[in-house]
Coordinates of C-alpha atoms in Angstrom, one line a residue:
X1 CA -4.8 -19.2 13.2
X2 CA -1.3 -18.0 15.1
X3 CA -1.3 -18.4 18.4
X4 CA -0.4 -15.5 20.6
X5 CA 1.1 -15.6 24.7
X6 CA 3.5 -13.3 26.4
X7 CA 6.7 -14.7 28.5
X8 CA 9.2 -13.1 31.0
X9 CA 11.5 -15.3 29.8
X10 CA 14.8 -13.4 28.7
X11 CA 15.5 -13.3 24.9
X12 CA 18.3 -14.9 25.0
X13 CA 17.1 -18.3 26.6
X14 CA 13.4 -18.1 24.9
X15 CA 13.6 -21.3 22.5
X16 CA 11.6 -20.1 19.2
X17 CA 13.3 -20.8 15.8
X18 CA 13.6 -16.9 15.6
X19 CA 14.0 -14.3 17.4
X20 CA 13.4 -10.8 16.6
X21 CA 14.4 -7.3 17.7
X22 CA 14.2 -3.7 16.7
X23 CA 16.1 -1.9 14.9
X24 CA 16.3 2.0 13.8
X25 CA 18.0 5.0 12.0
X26 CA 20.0 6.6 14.2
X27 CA 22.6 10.4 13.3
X28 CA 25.5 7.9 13.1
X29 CA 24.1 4.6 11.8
X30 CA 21.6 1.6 13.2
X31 CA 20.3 2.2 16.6
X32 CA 18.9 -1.1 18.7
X33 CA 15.7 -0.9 20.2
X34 CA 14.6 -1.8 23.7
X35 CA 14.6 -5.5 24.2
X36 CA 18.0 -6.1 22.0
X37 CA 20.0 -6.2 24.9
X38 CA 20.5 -9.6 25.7
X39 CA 20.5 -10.5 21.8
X40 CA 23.3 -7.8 21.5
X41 CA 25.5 -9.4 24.5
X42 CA 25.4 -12.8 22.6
X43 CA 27.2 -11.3 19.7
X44 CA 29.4 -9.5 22.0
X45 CA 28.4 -6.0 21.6
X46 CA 28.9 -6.0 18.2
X47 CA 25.5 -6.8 17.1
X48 CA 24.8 -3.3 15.6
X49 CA 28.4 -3.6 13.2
X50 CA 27.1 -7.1 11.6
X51 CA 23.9 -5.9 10.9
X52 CA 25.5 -2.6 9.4
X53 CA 27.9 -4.9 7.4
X54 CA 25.2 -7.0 5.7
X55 CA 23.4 -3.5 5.1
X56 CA 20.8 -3.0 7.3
X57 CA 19.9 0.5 8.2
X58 CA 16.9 0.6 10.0
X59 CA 14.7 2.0 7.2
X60 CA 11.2 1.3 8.4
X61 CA 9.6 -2.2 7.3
X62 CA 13.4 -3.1 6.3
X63 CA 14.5 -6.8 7.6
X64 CA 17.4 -8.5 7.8
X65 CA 18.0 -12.5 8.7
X66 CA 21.1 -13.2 10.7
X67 CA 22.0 -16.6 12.2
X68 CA 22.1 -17.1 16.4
X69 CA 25.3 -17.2 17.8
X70 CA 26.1 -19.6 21.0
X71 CA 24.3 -17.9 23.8
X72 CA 21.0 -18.0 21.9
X73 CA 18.8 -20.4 22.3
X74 CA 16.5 -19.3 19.2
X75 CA 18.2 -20.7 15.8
X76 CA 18.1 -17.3 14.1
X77 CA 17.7 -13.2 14.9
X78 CA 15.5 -11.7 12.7
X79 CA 16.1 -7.5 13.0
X80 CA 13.5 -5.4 11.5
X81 CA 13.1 -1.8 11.1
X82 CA 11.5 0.6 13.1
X83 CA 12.6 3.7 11.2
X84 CA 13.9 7.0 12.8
X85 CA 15.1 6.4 16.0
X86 CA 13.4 8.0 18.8
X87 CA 14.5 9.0 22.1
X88 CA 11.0 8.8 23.5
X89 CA 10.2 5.7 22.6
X90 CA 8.3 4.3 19.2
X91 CA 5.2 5.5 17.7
X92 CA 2.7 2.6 18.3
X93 CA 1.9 2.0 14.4
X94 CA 5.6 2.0 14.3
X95 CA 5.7 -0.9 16.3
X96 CA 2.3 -2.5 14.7
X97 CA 3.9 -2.3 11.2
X98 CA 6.9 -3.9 12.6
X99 CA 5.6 -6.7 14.0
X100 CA 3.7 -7.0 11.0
X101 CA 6.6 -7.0 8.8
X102 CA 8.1 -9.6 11.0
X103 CA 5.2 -12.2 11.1
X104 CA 5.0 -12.0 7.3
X105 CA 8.8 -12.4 7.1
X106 CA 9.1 -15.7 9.1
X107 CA 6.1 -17.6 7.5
X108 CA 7.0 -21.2 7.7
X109 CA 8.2 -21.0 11.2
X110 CA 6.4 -22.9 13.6
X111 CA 7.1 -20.6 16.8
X112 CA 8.8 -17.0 16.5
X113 CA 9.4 -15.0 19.7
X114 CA 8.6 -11.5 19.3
X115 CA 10.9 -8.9 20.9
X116 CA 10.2 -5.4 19.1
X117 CA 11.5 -3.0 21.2
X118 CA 10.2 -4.4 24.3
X119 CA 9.9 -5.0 27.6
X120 CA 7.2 -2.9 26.8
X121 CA 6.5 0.6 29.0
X122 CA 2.8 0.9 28.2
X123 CA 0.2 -2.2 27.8
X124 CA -1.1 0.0 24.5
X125 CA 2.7 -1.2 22.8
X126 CA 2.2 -4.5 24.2
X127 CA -1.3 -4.6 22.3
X128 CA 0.6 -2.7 19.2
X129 CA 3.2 -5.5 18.6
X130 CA 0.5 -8.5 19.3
X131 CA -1.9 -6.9 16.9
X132 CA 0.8 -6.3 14.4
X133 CA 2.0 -9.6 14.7
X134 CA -1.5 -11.2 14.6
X135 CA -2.5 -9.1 11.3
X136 CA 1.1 -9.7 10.0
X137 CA 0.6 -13.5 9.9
X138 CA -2.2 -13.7 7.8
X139 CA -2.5 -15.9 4.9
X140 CA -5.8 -16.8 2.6
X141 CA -5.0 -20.0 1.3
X142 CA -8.8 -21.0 0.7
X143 CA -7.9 -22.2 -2.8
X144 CA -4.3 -23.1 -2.5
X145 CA -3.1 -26.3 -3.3
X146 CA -1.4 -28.5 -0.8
X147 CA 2.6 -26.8 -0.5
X148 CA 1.4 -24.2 -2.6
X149 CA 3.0 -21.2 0.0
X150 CA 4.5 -21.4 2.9
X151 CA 2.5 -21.9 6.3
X152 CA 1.7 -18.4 8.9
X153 CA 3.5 -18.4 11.8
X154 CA 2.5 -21.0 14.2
X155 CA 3.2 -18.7 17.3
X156 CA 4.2 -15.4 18.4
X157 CA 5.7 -15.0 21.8
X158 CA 5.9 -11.6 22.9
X159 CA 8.7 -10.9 25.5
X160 CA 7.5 -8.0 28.5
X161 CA 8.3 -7.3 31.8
X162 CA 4.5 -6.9 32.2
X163 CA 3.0 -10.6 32.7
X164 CA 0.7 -11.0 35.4
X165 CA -0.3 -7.7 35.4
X166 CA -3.7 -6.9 34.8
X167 CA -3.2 -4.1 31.8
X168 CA -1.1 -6.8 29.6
X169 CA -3.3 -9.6 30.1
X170 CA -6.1 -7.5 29.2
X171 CA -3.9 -5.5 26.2
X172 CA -3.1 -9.1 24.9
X173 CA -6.7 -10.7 25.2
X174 CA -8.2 -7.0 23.2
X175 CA -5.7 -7.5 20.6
X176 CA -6.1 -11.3 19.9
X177 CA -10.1 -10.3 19.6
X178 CA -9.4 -7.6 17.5
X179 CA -6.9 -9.5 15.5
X180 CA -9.0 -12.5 14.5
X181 CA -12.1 -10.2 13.9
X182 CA -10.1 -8.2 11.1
X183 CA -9.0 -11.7 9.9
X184 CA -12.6 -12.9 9.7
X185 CA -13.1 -9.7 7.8
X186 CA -10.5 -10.4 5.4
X187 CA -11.6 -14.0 4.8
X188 CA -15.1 -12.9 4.0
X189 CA -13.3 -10.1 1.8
X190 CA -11.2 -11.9 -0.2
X191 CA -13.5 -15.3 -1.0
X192 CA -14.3 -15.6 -4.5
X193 CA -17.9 -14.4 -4.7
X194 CA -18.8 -17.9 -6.3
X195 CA -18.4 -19.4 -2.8
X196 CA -20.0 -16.1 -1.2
X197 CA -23.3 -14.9 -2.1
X198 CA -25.8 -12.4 -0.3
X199 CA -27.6 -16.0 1.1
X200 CA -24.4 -17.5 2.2
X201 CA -22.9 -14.9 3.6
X202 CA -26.3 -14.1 6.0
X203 CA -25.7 -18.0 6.8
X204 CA -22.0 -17.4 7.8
X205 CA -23.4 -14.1 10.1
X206 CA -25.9 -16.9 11.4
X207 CA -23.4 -19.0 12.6
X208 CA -21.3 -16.2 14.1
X209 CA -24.1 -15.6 16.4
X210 CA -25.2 -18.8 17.5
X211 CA -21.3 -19.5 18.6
X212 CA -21.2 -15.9 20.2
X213 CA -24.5 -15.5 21.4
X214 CA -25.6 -12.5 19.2
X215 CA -29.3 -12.0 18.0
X216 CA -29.5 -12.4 13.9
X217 CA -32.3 -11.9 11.7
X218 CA -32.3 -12.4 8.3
X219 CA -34.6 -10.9 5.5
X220 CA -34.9 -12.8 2.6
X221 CA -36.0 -12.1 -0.9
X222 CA -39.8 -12.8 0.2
X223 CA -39.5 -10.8 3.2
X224 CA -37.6 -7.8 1.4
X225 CA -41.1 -7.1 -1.1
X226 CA -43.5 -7.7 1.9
X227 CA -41.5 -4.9 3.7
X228 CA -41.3 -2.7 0.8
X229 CA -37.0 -3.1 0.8
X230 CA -36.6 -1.4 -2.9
X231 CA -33.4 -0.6 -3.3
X232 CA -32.2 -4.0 -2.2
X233 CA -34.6 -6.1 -4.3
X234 CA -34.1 -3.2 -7.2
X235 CA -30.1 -3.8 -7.1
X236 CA -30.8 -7.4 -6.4
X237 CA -33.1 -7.8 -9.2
X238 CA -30.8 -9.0 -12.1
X239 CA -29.2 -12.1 -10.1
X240 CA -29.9 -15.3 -9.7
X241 CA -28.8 -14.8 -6.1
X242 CA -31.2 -13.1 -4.2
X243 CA -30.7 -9.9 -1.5
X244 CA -30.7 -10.5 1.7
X245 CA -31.0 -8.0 5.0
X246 CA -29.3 -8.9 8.3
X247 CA -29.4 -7.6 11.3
X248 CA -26.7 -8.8 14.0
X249 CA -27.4 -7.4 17.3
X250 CA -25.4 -7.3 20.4
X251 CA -27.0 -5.9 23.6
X252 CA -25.2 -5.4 27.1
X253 CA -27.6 -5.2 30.4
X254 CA -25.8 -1.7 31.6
X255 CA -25.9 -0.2 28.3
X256 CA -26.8 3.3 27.9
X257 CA -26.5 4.0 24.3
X258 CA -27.0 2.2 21.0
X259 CA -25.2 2.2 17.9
X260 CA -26.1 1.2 14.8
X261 CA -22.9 0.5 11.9
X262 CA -24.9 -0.4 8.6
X263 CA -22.3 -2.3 6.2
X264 CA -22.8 -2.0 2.2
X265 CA -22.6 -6.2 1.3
X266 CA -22.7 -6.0 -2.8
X267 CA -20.9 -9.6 -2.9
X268 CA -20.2 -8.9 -6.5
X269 CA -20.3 -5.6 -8.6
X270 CA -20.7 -5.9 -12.4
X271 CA -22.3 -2.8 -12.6
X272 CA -25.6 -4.0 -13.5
X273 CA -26.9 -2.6 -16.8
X274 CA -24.6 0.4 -16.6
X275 CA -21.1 -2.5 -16.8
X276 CA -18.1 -1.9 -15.9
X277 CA -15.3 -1.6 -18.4
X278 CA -12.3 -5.1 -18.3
X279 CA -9.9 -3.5 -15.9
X280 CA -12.6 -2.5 -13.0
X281 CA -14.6 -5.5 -12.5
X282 CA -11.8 -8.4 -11.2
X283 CA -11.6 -7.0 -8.1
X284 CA -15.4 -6.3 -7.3
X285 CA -15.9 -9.4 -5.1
X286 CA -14.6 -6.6 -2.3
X287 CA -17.1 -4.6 -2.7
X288 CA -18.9 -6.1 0.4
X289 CA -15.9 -5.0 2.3
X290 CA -18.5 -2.5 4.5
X291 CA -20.6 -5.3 5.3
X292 CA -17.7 -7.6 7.0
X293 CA -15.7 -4.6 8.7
X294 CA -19.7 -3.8 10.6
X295 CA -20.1 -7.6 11.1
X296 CA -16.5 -8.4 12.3
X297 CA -16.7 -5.2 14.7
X298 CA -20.3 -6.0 16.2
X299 CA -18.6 -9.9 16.7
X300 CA -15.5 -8.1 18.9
X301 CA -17.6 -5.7 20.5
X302 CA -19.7 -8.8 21.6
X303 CA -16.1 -10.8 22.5
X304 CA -14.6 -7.7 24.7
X305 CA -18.0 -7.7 26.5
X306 CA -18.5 -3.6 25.7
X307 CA -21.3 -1.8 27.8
X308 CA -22.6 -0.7 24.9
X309 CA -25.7 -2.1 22.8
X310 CA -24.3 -2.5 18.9
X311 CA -26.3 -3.6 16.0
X312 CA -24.7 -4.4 12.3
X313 CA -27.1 -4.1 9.4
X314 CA -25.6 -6.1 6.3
X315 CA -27.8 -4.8 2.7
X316 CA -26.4 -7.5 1.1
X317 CA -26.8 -8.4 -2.9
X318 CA -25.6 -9.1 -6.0
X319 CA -25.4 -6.4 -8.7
X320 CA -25.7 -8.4 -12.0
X321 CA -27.0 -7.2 -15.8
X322 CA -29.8 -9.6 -17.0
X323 CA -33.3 -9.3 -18.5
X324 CA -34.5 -8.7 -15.5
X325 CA -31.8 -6.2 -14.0
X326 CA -32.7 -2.6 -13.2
X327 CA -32.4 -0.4 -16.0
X328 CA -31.7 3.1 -15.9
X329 CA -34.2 5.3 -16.2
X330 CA -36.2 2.6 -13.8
X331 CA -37.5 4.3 -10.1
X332 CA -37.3 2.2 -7.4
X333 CA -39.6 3.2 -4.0
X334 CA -37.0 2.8 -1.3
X335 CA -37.9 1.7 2.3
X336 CA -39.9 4.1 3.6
X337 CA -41.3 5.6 0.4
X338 CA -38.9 7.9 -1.1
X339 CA -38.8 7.4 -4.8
X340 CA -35.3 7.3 -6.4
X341 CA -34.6 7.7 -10.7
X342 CA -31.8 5.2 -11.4
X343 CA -29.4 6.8 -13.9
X344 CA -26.8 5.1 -13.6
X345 CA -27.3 0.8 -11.7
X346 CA -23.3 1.3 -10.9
X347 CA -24.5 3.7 -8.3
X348 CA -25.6 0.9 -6.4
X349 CA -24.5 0.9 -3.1
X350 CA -26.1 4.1 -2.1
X351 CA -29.2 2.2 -2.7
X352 CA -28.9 -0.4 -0.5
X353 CA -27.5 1.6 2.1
X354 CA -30.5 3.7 1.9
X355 CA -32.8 1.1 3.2
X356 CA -30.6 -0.1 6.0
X357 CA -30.2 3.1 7.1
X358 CA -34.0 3.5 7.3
X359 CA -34.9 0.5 9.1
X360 CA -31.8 1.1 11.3
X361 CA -33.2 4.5 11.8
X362 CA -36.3 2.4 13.0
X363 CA -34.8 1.4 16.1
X364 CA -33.8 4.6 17.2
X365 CA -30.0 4.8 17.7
X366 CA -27.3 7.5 19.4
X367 CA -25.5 6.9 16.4
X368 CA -25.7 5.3 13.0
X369 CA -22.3 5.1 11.2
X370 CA -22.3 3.3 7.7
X371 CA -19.2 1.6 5.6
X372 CA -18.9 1.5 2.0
X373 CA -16.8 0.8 -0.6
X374 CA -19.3 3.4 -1.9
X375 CA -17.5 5.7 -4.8
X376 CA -13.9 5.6 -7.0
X377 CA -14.6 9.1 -6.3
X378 CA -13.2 8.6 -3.0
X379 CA -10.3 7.4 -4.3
X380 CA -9.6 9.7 -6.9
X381 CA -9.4 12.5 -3.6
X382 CA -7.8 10.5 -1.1
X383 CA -6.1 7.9 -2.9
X384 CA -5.5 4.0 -2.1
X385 CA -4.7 4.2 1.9
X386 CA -7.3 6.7 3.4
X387 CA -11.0 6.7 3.7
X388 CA -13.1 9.6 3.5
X389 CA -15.4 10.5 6.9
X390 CA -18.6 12.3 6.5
X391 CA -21.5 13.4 8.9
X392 CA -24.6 15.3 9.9
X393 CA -22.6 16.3 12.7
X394 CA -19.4 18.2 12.7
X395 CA -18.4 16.7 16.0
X396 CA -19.2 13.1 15.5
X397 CA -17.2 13.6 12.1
X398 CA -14.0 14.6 14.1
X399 CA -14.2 12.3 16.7
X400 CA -14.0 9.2 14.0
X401 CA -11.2 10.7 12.2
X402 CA -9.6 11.5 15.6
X403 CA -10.5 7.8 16.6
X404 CA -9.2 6.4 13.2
X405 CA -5.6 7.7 14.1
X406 CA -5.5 6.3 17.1
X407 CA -5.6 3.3 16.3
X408 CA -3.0 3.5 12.4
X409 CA -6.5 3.9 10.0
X410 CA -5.9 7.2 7.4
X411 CA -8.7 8.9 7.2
X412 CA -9.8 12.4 6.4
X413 CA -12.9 14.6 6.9
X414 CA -14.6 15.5 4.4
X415 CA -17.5 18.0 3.6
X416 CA -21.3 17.6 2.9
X417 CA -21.7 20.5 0.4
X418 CA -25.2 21.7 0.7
X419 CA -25.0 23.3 -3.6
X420 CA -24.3 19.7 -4.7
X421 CA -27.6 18.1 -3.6
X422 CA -29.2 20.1 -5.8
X423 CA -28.3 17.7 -8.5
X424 CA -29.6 14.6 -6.9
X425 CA -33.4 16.5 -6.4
X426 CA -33.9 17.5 -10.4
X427 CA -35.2 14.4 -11.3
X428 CA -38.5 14.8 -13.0
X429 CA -40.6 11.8 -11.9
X430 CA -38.9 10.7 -8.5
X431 CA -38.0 12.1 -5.0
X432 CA -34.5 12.0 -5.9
X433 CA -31.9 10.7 -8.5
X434 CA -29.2 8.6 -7.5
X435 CA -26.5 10.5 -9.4
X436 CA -25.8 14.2 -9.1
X437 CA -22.9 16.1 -10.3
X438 CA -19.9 14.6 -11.7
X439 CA -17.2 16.7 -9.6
X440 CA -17.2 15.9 -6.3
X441 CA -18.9 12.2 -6.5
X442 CA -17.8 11.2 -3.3
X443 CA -19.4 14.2 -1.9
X444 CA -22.6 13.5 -3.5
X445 CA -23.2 9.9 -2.9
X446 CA -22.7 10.9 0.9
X447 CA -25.7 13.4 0.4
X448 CA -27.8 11.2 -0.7
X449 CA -27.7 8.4 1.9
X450 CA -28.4 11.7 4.6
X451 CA -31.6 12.2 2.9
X452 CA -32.4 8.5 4.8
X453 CA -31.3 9.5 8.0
X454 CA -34.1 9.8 10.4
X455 CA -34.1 13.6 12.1
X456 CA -32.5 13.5 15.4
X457 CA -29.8 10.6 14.6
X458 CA -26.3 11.6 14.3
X459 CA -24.8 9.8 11.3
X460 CA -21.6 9.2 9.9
X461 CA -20.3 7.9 6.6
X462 CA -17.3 6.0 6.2
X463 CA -15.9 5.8 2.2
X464 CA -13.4 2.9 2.5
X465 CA -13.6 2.6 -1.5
X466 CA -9.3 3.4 -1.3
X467 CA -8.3 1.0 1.4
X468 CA -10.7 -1.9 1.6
X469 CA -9.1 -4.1 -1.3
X470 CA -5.1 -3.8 -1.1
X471 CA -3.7 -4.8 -4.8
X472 CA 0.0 -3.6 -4.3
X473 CA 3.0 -5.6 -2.4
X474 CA 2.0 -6.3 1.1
X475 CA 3.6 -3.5 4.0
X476 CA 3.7 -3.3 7.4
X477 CA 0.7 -5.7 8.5
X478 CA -1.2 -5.1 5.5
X479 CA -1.9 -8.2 3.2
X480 CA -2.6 -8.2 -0.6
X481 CA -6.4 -8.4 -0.9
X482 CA -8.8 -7.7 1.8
X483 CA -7.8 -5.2 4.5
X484 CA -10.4 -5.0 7.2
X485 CA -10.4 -1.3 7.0
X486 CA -12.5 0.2 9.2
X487 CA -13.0 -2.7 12.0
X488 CA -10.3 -1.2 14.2
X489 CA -12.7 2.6 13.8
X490 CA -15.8 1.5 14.5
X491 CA -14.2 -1.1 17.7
X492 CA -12.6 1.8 19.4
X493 CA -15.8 4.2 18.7
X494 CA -17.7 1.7 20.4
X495 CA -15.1 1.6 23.7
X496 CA -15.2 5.5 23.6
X497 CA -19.1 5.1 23.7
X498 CA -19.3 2.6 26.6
X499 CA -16.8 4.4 28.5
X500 CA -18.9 7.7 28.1
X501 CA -21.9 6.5 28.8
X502 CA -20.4 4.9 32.5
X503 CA -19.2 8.2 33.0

């Protein structure tokens, strides 16, 4: 893991084998940032010109690799692009994707000494370049051979005029705990499902606890058909890896409200009966991506000591075709005793989901807010970097898109159209189906999990189904493969919930 600090020190006698600044698109040419000063005196004022000359421009996520001149104490500048210059300082996803770009550019360097357009004004851009940084360095190299890719970044130094004070310490500590908890998300995202089954990944949410003092229970095959769990044990059914329920609960002795985040955990997707075509199935070891962005987010909550009580329910199983798979045209009785048709076992997730939410519903909540990589729907309407918000309440709705952009996640609100449940309630022999109409199937598998919201609970729904599982280039601070979307969402809805409830 990179190791993060902030030092006063002054660029220019910081020893770090790199050093790097700012740069940005300016009505004439490259611009410096804030914090390039000292760098810019070594080269004699004419730092800007040789960057220009070996073509940089400033073009966001853009870098360029100059060597130190005497005066410079760090062996090389590394100048990275912010993108339009602004006169009122940078955007703080600006400066995230910056740092990002940075950490990812100067793998293999033992210590790199960040200063992206710092010293910093606010302790929010302090936290912006740490967590960029942090998310910036990762690397999965579970199955990598020895020298098979270089090393992360062994440590960022961030340069502000803020150490000591309170707001940076605590900017710096919120960003290292956010940091490694979309990190643990990724790992968990991007381990080949092999290695992570619904059992072992309850056992990983059981060690997480006993290291961070957060109450887990576990559910286990046995314990899911005493309780009645059938849409876990019905999507579970075709494995040789059996479901699991966990519940990882984090309580705080002046909290005033509860949340519940309910994760979809379907630590492989084939599809079931209904397969999946070659082309959609490589990638469906992310489709428990809900599951770890509600378990890494319960873990920080825990870690930044929130006044608030939050609970992550992980409906984790394996969705496998076998002789004794679900079929469609099977009913499964959900917990709580709704009957659900099965037309289609790739409409799995919603099923899962459904029972979580119930006995999540159980414990009487403020809030229940659930992530899925629930529908290719999703992505169809809001493409590969924005996930789709739903809710039983129009407010609640708005406040976690409004929360989402606060801190860099795309998301947009989306509808709950009453004319398309209609679809879902036709079914002959059950309470419901679990497929509706075609059009709009984002839209529908939303509808269905509200039928399994308890009356008086606000809900939300959170489709990540677009930016869970990155497949393109990396950019900014996102990684190829597992994303942590989400995590940063549900973390700041939580700190906008304690501090509400205090007030």
């Amino acid at each position: 893991m990179t190791a993060l600090s902030v030092s006063t020190s002054s660029a220019a006698s910081l020893r770090a084998d790199a050093l790097v600044i700012g740069v940005a698109k300016g009505p004439k040419g490259i611009v410096l940032a804030p914090g390039a000063e000292a760098v810019s005196e070594a080269f004699e004022g004419k730092l800007a010109e040789v960057l220009s000359t070996l073509g940089a421009t400033g073009a966001e996520g853009e870098t360029v690799k100059v060597p130190s001149p005497a005066g410079l104490k760090a062996a090389l500048v590394l100048a990275v692009g912010l993108g339009e210059a602004a006169d009122g300082g940078y955007g703080l996803e600006a400066l995230r994707r910056a740092a990002g770009v940075a950490a990812r550019a100067l793998a293999g360097c033992k210590k790199a000494a960040l200063a992206l357009a710092l010293p910093a004004e606010s302790a929010d851009e302090v936290e912006a370049v740490a967590l960029g940084g942090l998310l910036g360095s990762y690397a999965f190299g579970t199955y990598k051979g020895n020298g098979n890719g270089k090393e992360p970044v062994g440590e960022l130094v961030l340069l502000a005029a803020r150490k000591g004070s309170k707001d940076a310490k605590a900017a710096v500590e919120r960003a290292l705990v956010v940091g490694e908890e979309m990190n643990r998300a990724r790992d968990l995202v991007n381990t080949a499902p092999n290695d992570l089954n619904p059992k072992g990944f309850a056992a990983i949410a059981q060690a997480a606890g006993k290291e961070h003092g957060l109450k887990v229970e576990v559910l286990d095959e046995k314990a899911l058909l005493k309780g009645g769990f059938g849409g876990l044990l019905g999507v579970g059914n075709g494995s040789v890896n059996p479901p699991r329920l966990v519940k990882v609960a984090y309580t705080h002795p002046k909290a005033k409200a509860t949340l519940a985040f309910v994760g979809k955990g379907i630590t492989y997707d084939s599809g079931g009966i209904s397969l999946k075509p070659a082309g959609h199935n490589e990638t469906m070891k992310c489709d428990m991506a809900g599951a770890a962005a509600v378990f890494a987010a319960v873990v920080a909550a825990k870690r930044l000591g929130l006044a608030v009580n939050v609970t992550a329910w992980l409906a984790l199983a394996e969705n496998m075709p076998s002789g004794s798979a679900t079929r469609p045209g099977d009913v499964l009785k959900m917990y709580g005793g709704t009957t659900v048709e099965v037309l289609n076992t790739d409409a799995e997730g919603r099923l899962v989901l459904a029972d979580a939410i119930v006995r999540a519903g159980e414990e009487k909540p403020d809030v229940i807010v659930d992530v899925a990589t629930l529908t290719g729907a999703m992505v169809l309407a809001l493409g590969n970097r924005t996930f789709g918000v739903m809710a039983n309440n129009d407010e609640l709705r708005e406040t976690l898109h409004t929360v989402a952009g606060e801190v860099g996640e795309q998301s947009w609100p989306m509808p709950l159209p009453a004319e398309l449940r209609k679809g879902m309630t036709e079914s002959t022999i059950a309470d419901l189906a679990n497929m509706g109409e075609r059009m709009g199937g984002g839209l529908v598998a939303g509808l269905f999990l509200k039928e399994f919201v308890a009356e008086g609970i606000d809900w939300a729904h959170l489709d990540v189904a677009g930016p869970a599982f990155h497949e393109g280039a990396p950019f900014g601070y996102t990684p190829k493969g597992g994303t942590a979307s989400a995590v940063r969402t549900l973390v700041r809805f939580a700190e906008q919930t304690a501090a509400g409830s205090k007030a």
